Coordinates of C-alpha atoms in Angstrom, one line a residue:
M1 CA 0.2 -0.1 0.1
S2 CA 1.7 3.1 -1.4
I3 CA 0.2 6.6 0.9
F4 CA 2.6 10.2 0.8
D5 CA 0.8 12.6 3.0
I6 CA 2.9 15.3 4.2
E7 CA 4.2 15.6 7.3
D8 CA 3.7 19.0 8.9
L9 CA 0.2 19.1 7.3
R10 CA -1.0 16.1 9.1
N11 CA -4.4 16.8 10.7
R12 CA -4.6 20.0 10.5
T13 CA -7.6 22.3 9.3
H14 CA -7.7 25.7 7.0
V15 CA -4.1 24.8 5.7
F16 CA -4.8 25.9 2.1
R17 CA -6.4 29.1 0.8
D18 CA -8.8 27.9 -2.1
R19 CA -8.7 25.1 -4.1
V20 CA -5.8 26.8 -6.5
H21 CA -3.5 26.6 -3.6
G22 CA -4.6 23.0 -2.9
G23 CA -3.3 22.1 -6.2
E24 CA -0.4 24.1 -6.1
V25 CA 0.6 22.1 -2.8
L26 CA -0.1 19.0 -4.3
A27 CA 2.1 19.7 -7.6
S28 CA 5.3 20.2 -5.7
F29 CA 4.2 17.0 -3.6
L30 CA 3.7 14.9 -6.3
R31 CA 6.9 16.0 -8.9
R32 CA 8.3 12.3 -8.2
Q33 CA 5.2 11.5 -10.1
R34 CA 5.8 13.7 -13.3
E35 CA 8.2 11.7 -16.1
D36 CA 5.7 8.2 -15.0
S37 CA 2.4 10.5 -15.5
D38 CA 0.2 10.6 -19.2
V39 CA -3.0 12.6 -18.1
V40 CA -4.2 14.2 -15.0
L41 CA -8.2 13.5 -14.8
A42 CA -10.1 15.7 -12.8
I43 CA -13.2 15.2 -10.9
P44 CA -16.0 18.0 -11.5
S45 CA -16.8 20.1 -10.1
G46 CA -14.1 20.7 -7.0
G47 CA -11.3 18.5 -8.5
V48 CA -10.8 20.7 -11.6
P49 CA -9.6 24.1 -10.2
V50 CA -6.9 21.5 -8.2
A51 CA -6.3 19.7 -11.1
I52 CA -6.3 22.8 -13.6
A53 CA -3.0 24.1 -11.1
V54 CA -1.2 20.6 -10.6
C55 CA -1.3 20.6 -14.9
E56 CA 0.5 24.1 -15.1
K57 CA 2.8 23.6 -12.8
L58 CA 3.8 19.8 -13.7
D59 CA 3.2 20.7 -17.8
L60 CA 0.8 17.5 -17.6
P61 CA -2.5 17.4 -20.5
L62 CA -5.8 17.5 -18.5
D63 CA -9.2 15.2 -19.4
L64 CA -11.9 14.9 -16.8
M65 CA -13.2 12.0 -15.0
I66 CA -17.1 12.5 -14.8
V67 CA -18.6 11.1 -11.8
S68 CA -20.6 12.5 -8.8
K69 CA -21.4 11.8 -5.2
I70 CA -24.9 11.3 -4.1
T71 CA -25.4 13.8 -1.9
L72 CA -27.9 13.9 0.9
P73 CA -31.0 15.9 0.5
W74 CA -29.8 18.2 3.8
N75 CA -25.9 18.7 3.3
S76 CA -24.5 19.0 -0.4
E77 CA -20.9 18.5 1.2
A78 CA -21.9 15.2 2.1
G79 CA -23.1 11.8 -0.3
Y80 CA -24.1 8.1 0.8
G81 CA -22.7 7.0 -3.0
A82 CA -21.4 7.9 -6.2
V83 CA -22.7 7.7 -9.9
A84 CA -20.6 6.4 -12.8
S85 CA -20.6 8.4 -16.0
D86 CA -22.2 4.6 -17.9
G87 CA -24.8 5.2 -15.5
T88 CA -23.4 2.5 -12.9
Y89 CA -23.5 3.5 -9.0
K90 CA -22.1 2.5 -5.7
L91 CA -24.1 2.8 -2.6
N92 CA -22.0 3.4 1.1
D93 CA -24.4 0.3 2.6
E94 CA -23.2 1.1 6.0
L95 CA -23.5 4.5 5.9
L96 CA -27.2 3.9 4.6
G97 CA -27.8 2.2 7.7
Y98 CA -27.2 5.4 9.9
L99 CA -28.9 7.6 7.8
G100 CA -33.0 7.2 8.0
L101 CA -33.4 7.5 4.2
T102 CA -36.3 5.7 3.0
P103 CA -35.9 3.6 -0.5
N104 CA -38.0 6.5 -2.2
E105 CA -35.4 9.3 -1.0
V106 CA -32.7 6.8 -2.0
Q107 CA -33.6 6.0 -5.3
K108 CA -34.3 9.7 -5.9
G109 CA -31.3 10.5 -4.9
I110 CA -29.7 8.4 -7.4
E111 CA -31.9 9.2 -10.4
E112 CA -31.1 12.9 -9.3
T113 CA -27.3 12.0 -9.8
K114 CA -27.6 10.3 -12.9
E115 CA -29.2 13.4 -14.3
K116 CA -26.7 15.2 -13.2
V117 CA -23.8 13.2 -14.4
S118 CA -25.5 13.2 -17.6
R119 CA -25.9 16.8 -17.9
R120 CA -22.4 17.3 -17.0
I121 CA -20.9 14.8 -19.7
S122 CA -23.2 16.7 -22.3
H123 CA -22.3 20.3 -21.4
L124 CA -18.5 19.6 -20.4
R125 CA -17.5 16.7 -23.1
S126 CA -18.9 19.6 -25.7
L127 CA -15.5 21.0 -24.9
R128 CA -13.1 18.0 -25.5
P129 CA -14.2 14.5 -26.9
Q130 CA -12.9 11.6 -23.7
Q131 CA -9.2 10.9 -24.2
E132 CA -8.3 6.8 -24.7
I133 CA -6.8 6.3 -21.3
S134 CA -5.8 2.7 -22.5
G135 CA -2.4 1.6 -21.8
K136 CA -1.7 4.8 -20.1
N137 CA -0.8 6.2 -16.4
V138 CA -3.8 8.5 -15.0
I139 CA -3.6 10.4 -12.1
L140 CA -7.4 10.9 -10.7
I141 CA -7.7 14.3 -8.7
D142 CA -10.4 15.7 -6.2
D143 CA -10.5 18.6 -3.8
G144 CA -10.5 16.1 -1.3
L145 CA -11.8 12.1 0.4
A146 CA -14.6 12.4 2.8
S147 CA -16.3 9.0 2.7
G148 CA -14.0 7.9 -0.9
F149 CA -16.9 6.6 -2.7
T150 CA -16.5 8.9 -5.7
M151 CA -12.7 8.4 -6.0
Q152 CA -13.6 4.3 -5.5
L153 CA -15.7 4.7 -8.8
A154 CA -13.4 6.7 -10.8
V155 CA -10.2 4.2 -9.9
E156 CA -12.5 1.2 -10.8
A157 CA -14.2 3.3 -14.0
A158 CA -10.1 4.0 -15.2
L159 CA -9.0 0.3 -14.9
Q160 CA -12.3 -0.8 -16.7
S161 CA -10.9 1.6 -19.1
N162 CA -7.6 -0.3 -18.9
A163 CA -5.4 2.2 -17.6
Q164 CA -2.0 0.9 -17.1
W165 CA -2.0 2.8 -13.4
V166 CA -3.9 4.7 -11.5
V167 CA -2.5 7.2 -9.0
V168 CA -5.0 9.4 -6.9
A169 CA -4.0 12.8 -5.7
V170 CA -5.7 15.5 -3.4
P171 CA -5.2 18.0 -1.0
T172 CA -7.1 16.9 1.9
G173 CA -8.5 13.6 2.8
H174 CA -9.6 11.5 5.8
E175 CA -8.0 8.7 7.0
D176 CA -10.3 5.9 6.9
S177 CA -10.8 6.6 3.0
V178 CA -6.9 7.0 2.1
R179 CA -6.4 3.8 2.9
K180 CA -9.5 2.1 1.2
L181 CA -8.3 3.9 -1.6
G182 CA -4.9 2.7 -1.0
I183 CA -6.1 -1.2 -1.4
L184 CA -7.7 0.1 -5.0
A185 CA -5.0 2.3 -6.8
N186 CA -1.4 2.3 -7.0
A187 CA -0.7 4.9 -5.0
V188 CA -2.4 7.7 -2.9
Y189 CA -1.1 11.2 -2.5
C190 CA -2.8 13.3 0.1
G191 CA -1.5 16.4 0.7
N192 CA -3.1 17.0 4.4
L193 CA -4.3 13.8 6.1
R194 CA -6.9 14.0 9.2
Y195 CA -8.2 11.3 11.4
G196 CA -11.0 11.8 13.9
Q197 CA -15.2 11.2 13.6
I198 CA -15.7 14.6 12.6
F199 CA -14.5 15.5 8.9
A200 CA -15.5 18.0 6.1
V201 CA -13.2 18.7 2.7
A202 CA -14.4 22.3 3.3
D203 CA -12.5 22.0 6.7
A204 CA -9.0 22.4 4.9
Y205 CA -9.7 25.3 2.7
E206 CA -9.7 29.1 4.1
E207 CA -12.0 29.5 1.1
W208 CA -14.0 26.6 -0.9
H209 CA -18.0 27.1 -2.3
D210 CA -20.2 24.5 -4.6
L211 CA -18.8 25.0 -7.8
T212 CA -21.6 25.6 -11.0
E213 CA -21.1 24.1 -13.9
E214 CA -20.6 27.3 -15.5
E215 CA -18.0 27.8 -13.2
V216 CA -16.0 25.0 -14.5
I217 CA -17.0 25.4 -18.1
D218 CA -15.0 29.0 -17.1
L219 CA -12.1 27.7 -15.6
L220 CA -11.6 25.0 -18.2
S221 CA -12.0 27.9 -21.0
K222 CA -9.4 29.8 -19.9
A223 CA -6.7 27.3 -18.5
V224 CA -2.9 27.6 -20.0
I225 CA -2.8 24.1 -20.1
R226 CA -2.9 20.9 -22.6
F227 CA -6.1 18.8 -23.4

């Protein structure tokens, strides 16, 4: 299991100014992977500004891995599963046992997330068709790992597309989720590793908000990087 973090940032909050700063720190941390990497795959929405910063620093091409978490009705940051670009989904059955959601509420969340993924594919893929990743070494990037379910699905999707090896890279993540990803991926880089019962990705950043699809499109269109 290859897991790397920055000891000075361990279990601290508000260590990054924003997602761009998180990406810049992550890029310095990822330099050892630069020569062995073919493409960076960003998970929209939050992973996009992080990945752009990494690609700008390391001169790597950028593409998207469109998967999305199934969020709780009362909390847009927390989720109980994830949906992939082909409509397949993964549920956190252990967490669902504590949430008290009805089967109808769960199914509604799945269907709404499928619609969101389909919409993102339509909007974001208009900027550039998906690259072929078969036989390539890829770095998957998001702005953080809470439950890690979205990233787990992203890793599985990359492996099903026959990526040669898959590295996960995030500015921040919970220790449990990072270790689970360490079993699936070839390596995990997490700048700000945290542990404990209470965890929110947003707590690693001084400025953090949910990015709209319009903001993501604007970021991608203005990015001075290879696609």
